[in-house]
mmCIF file of C-alpha atoms in Angstrom:
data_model
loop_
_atom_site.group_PDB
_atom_site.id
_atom_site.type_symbol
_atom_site.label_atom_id
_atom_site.label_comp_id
_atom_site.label_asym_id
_atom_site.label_seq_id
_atom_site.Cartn_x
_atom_site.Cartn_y
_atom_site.Cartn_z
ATOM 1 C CA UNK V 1 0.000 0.000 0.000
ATOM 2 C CA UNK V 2 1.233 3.352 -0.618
ATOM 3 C CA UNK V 3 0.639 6.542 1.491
ATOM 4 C CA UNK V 4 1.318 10.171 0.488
ATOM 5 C CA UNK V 5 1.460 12.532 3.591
ATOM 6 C CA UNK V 6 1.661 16.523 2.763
ATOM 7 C CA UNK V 7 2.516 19.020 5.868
ATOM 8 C CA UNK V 8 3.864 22.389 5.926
ATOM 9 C CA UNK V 9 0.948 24.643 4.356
ATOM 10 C CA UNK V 10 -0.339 27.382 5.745
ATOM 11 C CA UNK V 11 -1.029 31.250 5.458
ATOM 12 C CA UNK V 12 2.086 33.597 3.978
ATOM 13 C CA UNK V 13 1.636 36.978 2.902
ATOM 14 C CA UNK V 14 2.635 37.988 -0.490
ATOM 15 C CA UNK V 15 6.499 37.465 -0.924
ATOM 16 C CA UNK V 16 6.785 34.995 1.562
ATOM 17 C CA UNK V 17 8.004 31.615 1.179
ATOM 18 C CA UNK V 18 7.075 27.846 2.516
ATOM 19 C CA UNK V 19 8.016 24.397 2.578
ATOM 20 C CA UNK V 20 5.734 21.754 1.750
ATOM 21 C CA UNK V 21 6.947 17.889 2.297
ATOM 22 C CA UNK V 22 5.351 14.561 1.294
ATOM 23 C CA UNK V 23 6.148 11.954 3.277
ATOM 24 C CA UNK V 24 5.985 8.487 1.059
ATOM 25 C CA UNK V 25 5.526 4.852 2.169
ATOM 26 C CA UNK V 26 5.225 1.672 -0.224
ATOM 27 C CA UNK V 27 7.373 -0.427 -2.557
ATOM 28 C CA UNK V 28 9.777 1.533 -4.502
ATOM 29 C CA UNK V 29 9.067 1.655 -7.662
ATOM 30 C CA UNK V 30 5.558 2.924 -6.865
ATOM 31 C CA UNK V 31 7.595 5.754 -6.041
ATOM 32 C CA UNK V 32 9.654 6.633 -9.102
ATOM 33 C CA UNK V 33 8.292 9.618 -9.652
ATOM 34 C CA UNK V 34 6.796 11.991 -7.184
ATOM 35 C CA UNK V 35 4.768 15.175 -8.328
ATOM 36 C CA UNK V 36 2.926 18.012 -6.926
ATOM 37 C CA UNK V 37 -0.161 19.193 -7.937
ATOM 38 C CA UNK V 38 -2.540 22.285 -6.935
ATOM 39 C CA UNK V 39 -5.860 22.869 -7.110
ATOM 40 C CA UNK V 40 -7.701 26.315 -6.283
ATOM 41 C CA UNK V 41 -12.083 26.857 -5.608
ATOM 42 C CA UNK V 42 -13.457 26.357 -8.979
ATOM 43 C CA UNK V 43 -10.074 25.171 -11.187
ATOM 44 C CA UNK V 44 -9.322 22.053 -12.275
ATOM 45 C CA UNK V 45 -6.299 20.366 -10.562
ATOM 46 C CA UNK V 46 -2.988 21.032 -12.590
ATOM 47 C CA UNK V 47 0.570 20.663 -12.249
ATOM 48 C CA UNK V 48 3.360 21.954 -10.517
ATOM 49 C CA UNK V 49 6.571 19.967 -10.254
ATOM 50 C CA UNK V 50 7.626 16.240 -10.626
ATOM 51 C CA UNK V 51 10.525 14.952 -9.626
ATOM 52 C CA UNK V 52 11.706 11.208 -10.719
ATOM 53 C CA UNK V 53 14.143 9.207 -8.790
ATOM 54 C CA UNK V 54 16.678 9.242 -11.748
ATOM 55 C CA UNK V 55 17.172 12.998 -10.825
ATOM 56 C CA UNK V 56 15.045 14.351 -13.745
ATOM 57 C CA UNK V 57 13.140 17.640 -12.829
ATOM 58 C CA UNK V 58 9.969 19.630 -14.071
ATOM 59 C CA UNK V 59 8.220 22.880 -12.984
ATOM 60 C CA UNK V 60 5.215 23.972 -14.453
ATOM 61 C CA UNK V 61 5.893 27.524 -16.099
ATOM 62 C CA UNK V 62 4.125 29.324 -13.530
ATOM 63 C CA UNK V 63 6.309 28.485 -10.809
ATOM 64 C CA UNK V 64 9.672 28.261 -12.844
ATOM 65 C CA UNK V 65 12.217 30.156 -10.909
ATOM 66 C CA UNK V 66 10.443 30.452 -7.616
ATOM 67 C CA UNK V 67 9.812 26.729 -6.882
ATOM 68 C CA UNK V 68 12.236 24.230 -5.935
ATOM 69 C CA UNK V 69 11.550 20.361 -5.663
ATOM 70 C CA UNK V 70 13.961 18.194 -3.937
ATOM 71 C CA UNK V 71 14.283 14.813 -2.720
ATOM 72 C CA UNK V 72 15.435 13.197 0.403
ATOM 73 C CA UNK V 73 15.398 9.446 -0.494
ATOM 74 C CA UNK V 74 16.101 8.438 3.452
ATOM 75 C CA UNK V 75 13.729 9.567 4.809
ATOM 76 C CA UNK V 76 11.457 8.880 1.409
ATOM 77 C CA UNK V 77 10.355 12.740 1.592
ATOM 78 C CA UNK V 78 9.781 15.112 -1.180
ATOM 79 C CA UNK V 79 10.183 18.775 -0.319
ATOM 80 C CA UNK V 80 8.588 21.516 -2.441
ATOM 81 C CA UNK V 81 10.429 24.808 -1.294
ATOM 82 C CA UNK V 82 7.872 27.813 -2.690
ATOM 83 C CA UNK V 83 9.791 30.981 -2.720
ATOM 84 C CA UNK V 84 8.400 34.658 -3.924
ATOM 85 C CA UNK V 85 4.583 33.523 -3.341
ATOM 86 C CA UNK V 86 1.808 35.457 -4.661
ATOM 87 C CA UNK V 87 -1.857 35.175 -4.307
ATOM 88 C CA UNK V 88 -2.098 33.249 -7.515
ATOM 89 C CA UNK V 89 -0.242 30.566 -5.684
ATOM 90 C CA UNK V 90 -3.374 30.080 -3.257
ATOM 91 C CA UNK V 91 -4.610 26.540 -3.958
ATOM 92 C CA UNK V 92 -4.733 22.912 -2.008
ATOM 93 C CA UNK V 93 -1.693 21.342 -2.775
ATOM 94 C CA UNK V 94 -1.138 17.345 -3.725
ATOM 95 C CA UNK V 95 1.309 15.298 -3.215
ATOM 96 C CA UNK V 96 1.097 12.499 -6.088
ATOM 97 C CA UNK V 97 2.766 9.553 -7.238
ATOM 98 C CA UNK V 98 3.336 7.367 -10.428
ATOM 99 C CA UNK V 99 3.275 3.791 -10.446
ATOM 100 C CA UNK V 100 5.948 3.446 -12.869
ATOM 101 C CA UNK V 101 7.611 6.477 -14.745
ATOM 102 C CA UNK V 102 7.323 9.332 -17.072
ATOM 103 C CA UNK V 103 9.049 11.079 -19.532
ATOM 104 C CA UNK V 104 9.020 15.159 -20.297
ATOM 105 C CA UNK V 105 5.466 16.577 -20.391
ATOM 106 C CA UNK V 106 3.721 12.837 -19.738
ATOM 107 C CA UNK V 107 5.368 13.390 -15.853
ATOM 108 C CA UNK V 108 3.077 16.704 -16.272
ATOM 109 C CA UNK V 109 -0.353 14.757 -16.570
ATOM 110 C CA UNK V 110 -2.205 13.962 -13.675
ATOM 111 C CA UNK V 111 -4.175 10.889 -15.104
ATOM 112 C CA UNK V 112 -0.699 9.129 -14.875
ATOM 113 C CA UNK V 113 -0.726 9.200 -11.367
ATOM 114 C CA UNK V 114 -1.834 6.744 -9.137
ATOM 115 C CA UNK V 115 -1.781 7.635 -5.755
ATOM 116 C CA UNK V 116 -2.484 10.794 -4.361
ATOM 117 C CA UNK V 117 -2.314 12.522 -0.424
ATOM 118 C CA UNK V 118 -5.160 14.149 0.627
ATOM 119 C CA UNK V 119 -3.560 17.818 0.467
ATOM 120 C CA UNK V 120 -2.144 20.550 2.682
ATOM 121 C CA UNK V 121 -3.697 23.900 1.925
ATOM 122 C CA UNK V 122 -1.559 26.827 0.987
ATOM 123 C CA UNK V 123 -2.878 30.492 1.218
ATOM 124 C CA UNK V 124 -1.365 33.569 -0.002
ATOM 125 C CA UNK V 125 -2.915 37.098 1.106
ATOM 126 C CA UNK V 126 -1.998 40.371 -0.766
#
């Protein structure tokens, strides 16, 4: 069985930064990659950054720059570092994982992902 556990959201003024982590459990290569995904009132779900356990990286181009993804394999944690947030940013974040792997912009679709937390929320005031 594989678990997903997100921590670290919470409320930042404009600017500010956080640290989400996702906390994974299960057989390995359940766990190849690891993604994030945010959803705000009323949006569809979309992505934010992937990481896969070959080192390979992807931000979506809204958070290019100001996001950074890292991996601590460990303690089987994914950190998403969020730097420079703005109220755009305000969303429930997911922590998500792929049963297998992914290549360029396929790591960027959520259907390929299997298992999913159930989301630390992240708010962003002006």
């Amino acid at each position: 069985q594989v678990q997903l556990v997100e921590s670290g959201g919470g409320l930042v003024q404009a600017g500010g930064s956080l640290r989400l982590s996702c906390v994974t459990s299960g057989r390995t290569y359940t766990r190849n990659v690891v993604g994030w995904f945010r959803q705000a009132p009323g949006k569809e779900r979309s992505f934010v950054a992937a990481t896969r356990s070959d080192g390979g990286l992807y931000y979506a181009d809204s958070v290019k720059g100001r996001f950074v993804l890292s991996r601590e394999n460990a303690k089987s944690t994914v950190f998403l570092q969020m730097n420079n947030l703005k109220p755009e940013d305000t969303a429930s974040y997911y922590c998500a994982a792929i049963a297998g792997y992914c290549s360029g912009t396929s790591c960027w679709d959520r259907r390929l992902y299997t298992y999913w937390g159930q989301g630390t929320q992240v708010t962003v005031s002006s």
